[in-house]
Structure formats: structure tokens, C-alpha cells
Short mmCIF file of C-alpha atoms in Angstrom, two decimals:
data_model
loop_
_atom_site.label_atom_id
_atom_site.label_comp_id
_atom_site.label_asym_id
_atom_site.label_seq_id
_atom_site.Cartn_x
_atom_site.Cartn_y
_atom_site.Cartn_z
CA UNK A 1 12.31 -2.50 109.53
CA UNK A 2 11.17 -0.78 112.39
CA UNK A 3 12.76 2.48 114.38
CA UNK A 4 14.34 2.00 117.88
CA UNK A 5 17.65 0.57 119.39
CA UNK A 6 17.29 -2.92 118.32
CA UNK A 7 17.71 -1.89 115.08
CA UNK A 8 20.38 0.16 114.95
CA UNK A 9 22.37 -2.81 116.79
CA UNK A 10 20.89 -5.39 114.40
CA UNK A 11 22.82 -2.87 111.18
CA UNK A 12 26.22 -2.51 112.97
CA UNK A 13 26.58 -6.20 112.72
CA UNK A 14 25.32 -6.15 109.48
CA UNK A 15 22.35 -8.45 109.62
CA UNK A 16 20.01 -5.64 108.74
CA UNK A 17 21.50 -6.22 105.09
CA UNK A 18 23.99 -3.46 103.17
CA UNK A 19 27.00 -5.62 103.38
CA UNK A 20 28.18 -7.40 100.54
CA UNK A 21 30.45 -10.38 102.15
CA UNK A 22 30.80 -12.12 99.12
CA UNK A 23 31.95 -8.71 97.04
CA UNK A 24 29.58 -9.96 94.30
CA UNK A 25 26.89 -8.38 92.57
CA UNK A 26 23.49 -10.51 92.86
CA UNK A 27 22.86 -11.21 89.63
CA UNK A 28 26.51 -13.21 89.41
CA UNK A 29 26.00 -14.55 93.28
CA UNK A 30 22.56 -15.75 91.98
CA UNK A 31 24.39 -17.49 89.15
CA UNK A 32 26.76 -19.35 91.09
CA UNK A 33 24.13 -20.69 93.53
CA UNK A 34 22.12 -21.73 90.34
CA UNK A 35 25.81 -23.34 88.78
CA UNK A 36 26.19 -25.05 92.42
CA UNK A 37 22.76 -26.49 92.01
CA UNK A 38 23.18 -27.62 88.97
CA UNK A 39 26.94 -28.58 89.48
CA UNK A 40 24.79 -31.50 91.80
CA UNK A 41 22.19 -32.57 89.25
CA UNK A 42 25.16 -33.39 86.78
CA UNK A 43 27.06 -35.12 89.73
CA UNK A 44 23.67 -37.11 90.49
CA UNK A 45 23.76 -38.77 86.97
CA UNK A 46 27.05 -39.08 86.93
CA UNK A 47 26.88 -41.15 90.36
CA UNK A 48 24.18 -43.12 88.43
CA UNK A 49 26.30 -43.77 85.51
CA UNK A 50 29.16 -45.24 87.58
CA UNK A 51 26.75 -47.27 89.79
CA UNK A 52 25.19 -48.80 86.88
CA UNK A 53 28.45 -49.21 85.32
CA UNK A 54 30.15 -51.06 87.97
CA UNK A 55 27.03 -53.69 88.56
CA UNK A 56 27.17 -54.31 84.58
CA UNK A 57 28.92 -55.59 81.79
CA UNK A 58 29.96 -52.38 80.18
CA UNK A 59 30.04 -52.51 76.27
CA UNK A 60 33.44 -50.58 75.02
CA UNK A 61 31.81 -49.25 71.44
CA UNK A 62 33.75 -46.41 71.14
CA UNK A 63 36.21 -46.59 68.04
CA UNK A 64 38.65 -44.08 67.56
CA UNK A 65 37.45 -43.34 64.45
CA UNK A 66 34.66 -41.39 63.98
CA UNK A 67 33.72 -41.60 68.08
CA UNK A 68 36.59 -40.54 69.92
CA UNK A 69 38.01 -38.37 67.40
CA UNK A 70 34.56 -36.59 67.26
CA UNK A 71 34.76 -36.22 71.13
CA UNK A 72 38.27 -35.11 71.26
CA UNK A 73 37.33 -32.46 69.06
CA UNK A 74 34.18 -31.37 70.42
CA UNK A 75 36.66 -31.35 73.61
CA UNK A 76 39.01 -28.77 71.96
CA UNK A 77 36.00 -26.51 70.69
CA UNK A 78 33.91 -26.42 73.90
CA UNK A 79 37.90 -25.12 75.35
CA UNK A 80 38.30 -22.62 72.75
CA UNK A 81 34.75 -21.41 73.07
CA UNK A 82 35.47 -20.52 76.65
CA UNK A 83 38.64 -18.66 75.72
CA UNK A 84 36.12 -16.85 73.35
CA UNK A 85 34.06 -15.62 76.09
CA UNK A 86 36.43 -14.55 78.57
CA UNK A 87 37.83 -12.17 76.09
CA UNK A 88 34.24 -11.25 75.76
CA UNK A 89 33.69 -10.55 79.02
CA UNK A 90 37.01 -8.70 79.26
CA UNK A 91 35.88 -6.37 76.33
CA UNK A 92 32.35 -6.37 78.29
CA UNK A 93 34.26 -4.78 81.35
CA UNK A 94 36.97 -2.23 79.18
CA UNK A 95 33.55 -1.16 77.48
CA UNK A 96 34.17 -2.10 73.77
CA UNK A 97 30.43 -3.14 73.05
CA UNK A 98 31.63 -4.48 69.15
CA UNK A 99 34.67 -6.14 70.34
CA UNK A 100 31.96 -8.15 72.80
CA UNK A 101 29.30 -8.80 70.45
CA UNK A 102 32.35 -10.23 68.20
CA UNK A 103 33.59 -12.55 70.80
CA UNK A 104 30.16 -14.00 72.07
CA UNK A 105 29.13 -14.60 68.43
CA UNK A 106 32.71 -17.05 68.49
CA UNK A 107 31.80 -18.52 71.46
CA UNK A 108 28.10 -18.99 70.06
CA UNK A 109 29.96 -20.32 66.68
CA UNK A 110 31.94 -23.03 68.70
CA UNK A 111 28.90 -23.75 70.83
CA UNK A 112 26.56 -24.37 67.90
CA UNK A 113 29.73 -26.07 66.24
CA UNK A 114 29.97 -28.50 69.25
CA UNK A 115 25.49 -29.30 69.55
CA UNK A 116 25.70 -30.14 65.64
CA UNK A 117 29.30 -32.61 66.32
CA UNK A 118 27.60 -34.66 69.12
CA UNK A 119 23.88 -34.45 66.96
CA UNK A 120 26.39 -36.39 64.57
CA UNK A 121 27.72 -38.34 66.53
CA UNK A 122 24.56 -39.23 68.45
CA UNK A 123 23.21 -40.54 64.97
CA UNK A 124 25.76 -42.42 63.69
CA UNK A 125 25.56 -44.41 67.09
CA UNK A 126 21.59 -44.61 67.15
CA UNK A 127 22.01 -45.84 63.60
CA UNK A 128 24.04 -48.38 64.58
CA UNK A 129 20.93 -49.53 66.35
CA UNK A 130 21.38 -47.88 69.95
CA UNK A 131 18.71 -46.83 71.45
CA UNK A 132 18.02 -45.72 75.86
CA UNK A 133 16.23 -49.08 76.00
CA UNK A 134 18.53 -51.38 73.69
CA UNK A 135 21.95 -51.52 71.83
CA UNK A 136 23.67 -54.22 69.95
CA UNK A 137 27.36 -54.32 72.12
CA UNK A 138 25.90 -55.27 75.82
CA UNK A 139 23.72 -54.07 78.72
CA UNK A 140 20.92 -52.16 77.65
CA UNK A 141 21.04 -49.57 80.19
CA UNK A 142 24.72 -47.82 78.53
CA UNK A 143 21.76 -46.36 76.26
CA UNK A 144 19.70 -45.17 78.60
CA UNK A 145 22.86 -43.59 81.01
CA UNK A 146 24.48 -42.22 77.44
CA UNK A 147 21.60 -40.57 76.16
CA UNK A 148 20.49 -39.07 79.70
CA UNK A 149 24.00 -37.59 80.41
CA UNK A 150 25.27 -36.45 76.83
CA UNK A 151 21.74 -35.06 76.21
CA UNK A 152 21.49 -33.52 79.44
CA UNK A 153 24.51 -31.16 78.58
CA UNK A 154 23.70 -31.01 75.05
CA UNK A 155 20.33 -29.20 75.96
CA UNK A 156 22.45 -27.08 78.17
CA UNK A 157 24.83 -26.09 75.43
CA UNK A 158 21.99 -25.20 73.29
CA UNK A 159 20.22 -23.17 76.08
CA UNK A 160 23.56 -21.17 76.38
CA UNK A 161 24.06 -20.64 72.90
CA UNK A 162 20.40 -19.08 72.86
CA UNK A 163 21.02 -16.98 76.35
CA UNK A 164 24.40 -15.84 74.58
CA UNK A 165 22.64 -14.34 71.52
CA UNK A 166 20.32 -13.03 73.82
CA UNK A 167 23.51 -11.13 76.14
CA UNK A 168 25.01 -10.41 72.93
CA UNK A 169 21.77 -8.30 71.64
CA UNK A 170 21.17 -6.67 74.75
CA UNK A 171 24.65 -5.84 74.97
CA UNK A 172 25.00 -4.33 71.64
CA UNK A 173 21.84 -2.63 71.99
CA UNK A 174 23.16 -0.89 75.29
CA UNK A 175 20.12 -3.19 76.74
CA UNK A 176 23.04 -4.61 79.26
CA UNK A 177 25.94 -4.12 81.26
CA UNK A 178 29.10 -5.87 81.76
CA UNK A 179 28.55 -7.49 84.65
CA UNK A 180 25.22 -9.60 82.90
CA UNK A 181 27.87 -10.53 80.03
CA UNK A 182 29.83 -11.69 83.09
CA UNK A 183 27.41 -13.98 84.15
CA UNK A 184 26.39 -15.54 81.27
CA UNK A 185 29.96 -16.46 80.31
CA UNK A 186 30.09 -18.18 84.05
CA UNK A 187 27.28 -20.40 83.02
CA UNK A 188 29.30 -21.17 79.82
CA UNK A 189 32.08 -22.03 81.61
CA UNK A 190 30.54 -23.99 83.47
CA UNK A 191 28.77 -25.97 80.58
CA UNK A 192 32.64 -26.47 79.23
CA UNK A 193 33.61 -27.53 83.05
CA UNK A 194 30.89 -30.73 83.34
CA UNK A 195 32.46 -31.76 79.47
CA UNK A 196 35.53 -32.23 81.43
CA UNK A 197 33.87 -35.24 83.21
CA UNK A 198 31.37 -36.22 81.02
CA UNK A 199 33.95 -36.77 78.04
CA UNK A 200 36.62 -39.05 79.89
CA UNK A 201 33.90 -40.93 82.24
CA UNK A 202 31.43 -41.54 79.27
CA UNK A 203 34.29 -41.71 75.81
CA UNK A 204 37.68 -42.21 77.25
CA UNK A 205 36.59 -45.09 79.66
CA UNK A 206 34.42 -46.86 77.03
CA UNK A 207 37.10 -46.80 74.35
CA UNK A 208 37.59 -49.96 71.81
CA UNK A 209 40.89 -51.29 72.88
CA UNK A 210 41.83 -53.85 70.73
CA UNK B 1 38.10 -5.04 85.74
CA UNK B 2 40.88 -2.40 84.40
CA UNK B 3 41.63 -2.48 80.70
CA UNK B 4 45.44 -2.48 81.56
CA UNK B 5 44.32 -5.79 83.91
CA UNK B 6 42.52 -7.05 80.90
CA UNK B 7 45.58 -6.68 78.76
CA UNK B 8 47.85 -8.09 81.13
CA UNK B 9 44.83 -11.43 81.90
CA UNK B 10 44.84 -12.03 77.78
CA UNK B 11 48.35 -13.78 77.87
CA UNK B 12 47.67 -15.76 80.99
CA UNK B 13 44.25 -16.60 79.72
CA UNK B 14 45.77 -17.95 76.62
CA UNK B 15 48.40 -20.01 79.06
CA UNK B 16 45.32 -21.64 80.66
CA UNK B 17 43.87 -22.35 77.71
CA UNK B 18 47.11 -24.37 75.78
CA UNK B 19 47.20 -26.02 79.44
CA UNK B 20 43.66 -27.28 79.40
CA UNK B 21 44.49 -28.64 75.64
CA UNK B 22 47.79 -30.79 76.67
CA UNK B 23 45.98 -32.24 79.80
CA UNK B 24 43.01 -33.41 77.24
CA UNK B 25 45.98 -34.80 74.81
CA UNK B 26 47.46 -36.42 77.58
CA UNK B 27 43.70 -37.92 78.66
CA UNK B 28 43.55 -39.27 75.37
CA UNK B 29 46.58 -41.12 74.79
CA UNK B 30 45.90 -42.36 78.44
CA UNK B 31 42.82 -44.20 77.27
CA UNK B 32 45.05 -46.18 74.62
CA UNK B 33 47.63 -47.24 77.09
CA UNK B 34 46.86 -50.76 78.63
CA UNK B 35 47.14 -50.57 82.52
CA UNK B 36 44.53 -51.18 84.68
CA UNK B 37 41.48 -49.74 84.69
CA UNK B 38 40.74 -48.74 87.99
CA UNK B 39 43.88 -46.86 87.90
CA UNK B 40 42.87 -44.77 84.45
CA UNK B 41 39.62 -43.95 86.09
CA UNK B 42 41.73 -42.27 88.98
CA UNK B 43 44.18 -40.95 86.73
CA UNK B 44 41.72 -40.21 84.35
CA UNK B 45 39.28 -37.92 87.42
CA UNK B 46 42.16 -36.57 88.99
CA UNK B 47 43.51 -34.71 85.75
CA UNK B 48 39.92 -33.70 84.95
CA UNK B 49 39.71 -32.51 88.74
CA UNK B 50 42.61 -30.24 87.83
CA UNK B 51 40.90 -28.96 84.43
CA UNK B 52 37.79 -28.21 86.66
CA UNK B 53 39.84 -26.22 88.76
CA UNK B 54 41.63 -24.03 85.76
CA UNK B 55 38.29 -23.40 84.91
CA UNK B 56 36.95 -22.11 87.71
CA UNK B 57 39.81 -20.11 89.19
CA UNK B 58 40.88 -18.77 85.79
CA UNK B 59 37.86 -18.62 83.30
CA UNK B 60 35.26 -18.42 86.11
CA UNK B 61 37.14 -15.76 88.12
CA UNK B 62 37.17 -16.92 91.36
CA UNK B 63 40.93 -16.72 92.07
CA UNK B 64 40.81 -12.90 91.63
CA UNK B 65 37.20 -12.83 93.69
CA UNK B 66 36.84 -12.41 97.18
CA UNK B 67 38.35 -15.94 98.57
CA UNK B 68 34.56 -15.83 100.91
CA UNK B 69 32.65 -16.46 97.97
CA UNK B 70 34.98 -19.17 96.59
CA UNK B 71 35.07 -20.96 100.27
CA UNK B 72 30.78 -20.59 99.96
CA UNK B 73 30.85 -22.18 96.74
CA UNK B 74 33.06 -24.64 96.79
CA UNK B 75 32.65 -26.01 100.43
CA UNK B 76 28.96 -26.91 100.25
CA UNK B 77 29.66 -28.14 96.47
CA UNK B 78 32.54 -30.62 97.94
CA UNK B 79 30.30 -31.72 100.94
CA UNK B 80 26.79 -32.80 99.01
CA UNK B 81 29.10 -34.53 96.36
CA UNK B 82 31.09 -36.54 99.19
CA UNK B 83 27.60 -37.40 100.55
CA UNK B 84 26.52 -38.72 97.26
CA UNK B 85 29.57 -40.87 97.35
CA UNK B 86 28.90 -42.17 100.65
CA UNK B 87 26.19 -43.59 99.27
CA UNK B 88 26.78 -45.20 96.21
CA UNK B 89 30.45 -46.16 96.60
CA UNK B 90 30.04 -48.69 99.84
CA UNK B 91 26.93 -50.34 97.38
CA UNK B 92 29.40 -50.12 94.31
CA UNK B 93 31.97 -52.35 96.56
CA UNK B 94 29.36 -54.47 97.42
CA UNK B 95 28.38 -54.95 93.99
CA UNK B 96 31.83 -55.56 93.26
CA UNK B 97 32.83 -58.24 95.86
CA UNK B 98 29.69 -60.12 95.88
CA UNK B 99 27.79 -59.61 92.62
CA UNK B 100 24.63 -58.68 91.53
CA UNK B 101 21.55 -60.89 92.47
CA UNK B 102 20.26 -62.80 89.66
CA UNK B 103 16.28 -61.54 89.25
CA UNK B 104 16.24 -63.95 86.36
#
């Protein structure tokens, strides 16, 4: 920036950058605008789910046994796995580099736990003849919405689980700091947050009631 | 982040955590009720609305950030999503009172 008054006024109000507003560092400000972003993407589909939903006949071909018992589960890891990582991230901060490694290889356990429950339960329903363009219980497109959605976070889950062994090296290795174990337990979080729709919106509602 | 505050986060951590569990139990035995379904689908957002929120002001931190960067966040956020619903929700009633035209 160049010398001269203007300047100087221009940094007392804090537009010639130094401030920190948000109190953040950039790498976790940077983070949350990517979560936000991608907070919308999930919200998109999720519109398009419901809209196609409500101008259908919905199949319900969700038994309790194995699908919503899988879910439930895969509910209850993707929580604990969370839990996991926060006490990672508060052993990034207090500076115990094994007790971190320890709890983001948990969280990477429950995460890998959770990709290889819905890869089960994915192909017990595609052998049941469900696939995105056909399925034997009603309106083709519940394939096409299902697979989208769940796969859509699946891929994230597995992404994280790979970006968490990558933190967890780094960290151990002295390669990183606490605040980059910070932010790649906010994208974890964040995976377990868009379960929290996905799992009564996409399971819950399309339970077999008999 | 202190390692006294860490210490004294653990418990409440754990507290969020057993309260994110019961509000999934209670989810679940809400999809094998009979009512209405329109009703479980508010019921049904409005507890995972709540989870959402655990999460982020608990596990994601922003209830012990700077309340700025949890008003940038979460304004914006609110505001596309409401968009969104602007549009699809009017077409979903439509859809719903009239029906959809047959192509067939």
C-alpha cells in the first residue's frame, strides 16, 4: 500500500487489514466458509429429495431389521466419533502429541467403522434389486435421491477419514500444530452434523410401518 | 485452550454427547409411533435442528468463539437455506393440492 495520509486513515479503521474481527485464525475461518458452502450443497439435495418426495409415491422399504438398526447404529458411531475428536483436539491444544494421535486414530476407527456399515447396508439394498434408475417397492427416482445423498456423505466420511490420518501424521511428526487438528475435527463435525438430517429425512421417514 | 479448561470441557463434552444419543433414541421410537406424518417430519427436523445446534456450539466451538464469527456463519447459512425454501416449498404445495400432470 502506498505512503501518505490516506493510508494511515484507511489502518485506523482497520480496512488496511491487521484486525482479526472474527478472533479466528485463517486456516479455521477458511474452514468454516468451506463447511458453509458445503452446509448448502447438502441442503440443495436435500431440497431435491423432499421435492421429489412430495410429487411421488414414496416406497417405505426400510425394515427395522437389518435397515434401521444399521442406521441407528451408524447414528451412534458417527456421535461417538465426534466425542473422539474433540478430546483430540483438546489434547492437540494442552500439547500431548500421543494422547492426539490416539484419539484421531478412534475417530478414524468409528469413521471407517461407519463407510464399511452403510457399504453394507448399501448392498444388501442394491441386492434386493435397487438401483438410481429402478427399485422393486415404487417410484424409481427413491434410487436415484438415496444413492445421491447417502453417497454424497459417504464420500465425505471417507475423505475425512483420509485428511484425519493425514492431521494425525503431521501431528505426530511435529509436521502440525493444534490449531490444523482443530480444523480438521470441524470438518468432522460437520460430516456427523449433515447425518443428523440425512438419517431421519432419508431412514426414519421411509420406515416399514406395518 | 487451557489444559485446566480442557479438563473442566471433558465432563460437559461427555453431557453433550449422552444428550445427542437420547434425542436419536427418542427419533427412533418416534418413527414407530403412528401419528401423522406431516407432524413426524416437523417433530422429526425440529429435534435434529437442536442436534445441529449441540454440534456446532459444543463440538464445533462456536459458543466459546467470538459470537461475530458465529453471527457470520450462521446468518448467511440461515438466509440461502430460507431462499431455497422459498422456492421449492410454494411448488411442493402446489404439487400437493393439485397433483402432478400426467406426461403419460
Amino acid at each position: 500500500m502506498s505512503d501518505g495520509h490516506a493510508s494511515h486513515a484507511v489502518a485506523k479503521t482497520g480496512w488496511g487489514g491487521g484486525a482479526s474481527p472474527f478472533a479466528v485464525g485463517d486456516k479455521k475461518l477458511g474452514m468454516w466458509l468451506f463447511i458453509v458452502s458445503d452446509a448448502l450443497t447438502f441442503s440443495a439435495l436435500i431440497m431435491a429429495y423432499s421435492y421429489v418426495r412430495v410429487a411421488n409415491e414414496w416406497p417405505t422399504p426400510f425394515d427395522f431389521f437389518p435397515s434401521i438398526i444399521f442406521s441407528s447404529v451408524m447414528t451412534f458411531v458417527l456421535l461417538s466419533s465426534s466425542l473422539t475428536m474433540v478430546f483430540g483436539v483438546a489434547a492437540a491444544h494442552a500439547g500431548d502429541r500421543k494422547a492426539t494421535v490416539k484419539w484421531i486414530i478412534a475417530t478414524m476407527f468409528f469413521g471407517l467403522l461407519f463407510v464399511v456399515l452403510h457399504a453394507n447396508e448399501w448392498v444388501h439394498l442394491i441386492e434386493e434389486g435397487m438401483t438410481p434408475l429402478q427399485n422393486p417397492w415404487g417410484t424409481p427416482l427413491f434410487g436415484g435421491t438415496f444413492f445421491t445423498l447417502t453417497g454424497l456423505h459417504m464420500t465425505h466420511v471417507a475423505i475425512g477419514v483420509i485428511y484425519l490420518g493425514v492431521i494425525a501424521w503431521g501431528f505426530g511428526k511435529g509436521k502440525y500444530d493444534g490449531e490444523d487438528v482443530e480444523v480438521s475435527g470441524l470438518y468432522w463435525h460437520f460430516v456427523d452434523l449433515v447425518w443428523m438430517f440425512i438419517f431421519p429425512m432419508v431412514y426414519l421417514m421411509s420406515s416399514r410401518v406395518n | 485452550m487451557s489444559t485446566a479448561e480442557a479438563d473442566s470441557h471433558r465432563g460437559l463434552f461427555i453431557k453433550v454427547w449422552l444428550g445427542l444419543l437420547i434425542l436419536t433414541i427418542i427419533e427412533i421410537v418416534l418413527a414407530y409411533i403412528h401419528f401423522d406424518p406431516h407432524v413426524m417430519l416437523a417433530v422429526l427436523m425440529g429435534l435434529s435442528l437442536v442436534k445441529a445446534g449441540m454440534i456446532m456450539a459444543y463440538f464445533m466451538h462456536l459458543k466459546f468463539d467470538a459470537p461475530s464469527l458465529s453471527w457470520i456463519l450462521v446468518v448467511p447459512l440461515i438466509a440461502c437455506i430460507m431462499i431455497m425454501v422459498g422456492y421449492f416449498f410454494p411448488d411442493g404445495y402446489r404439487i400437493l393440492q393439485y397433483g402432478v400432470a400426467s406426461i403419460k
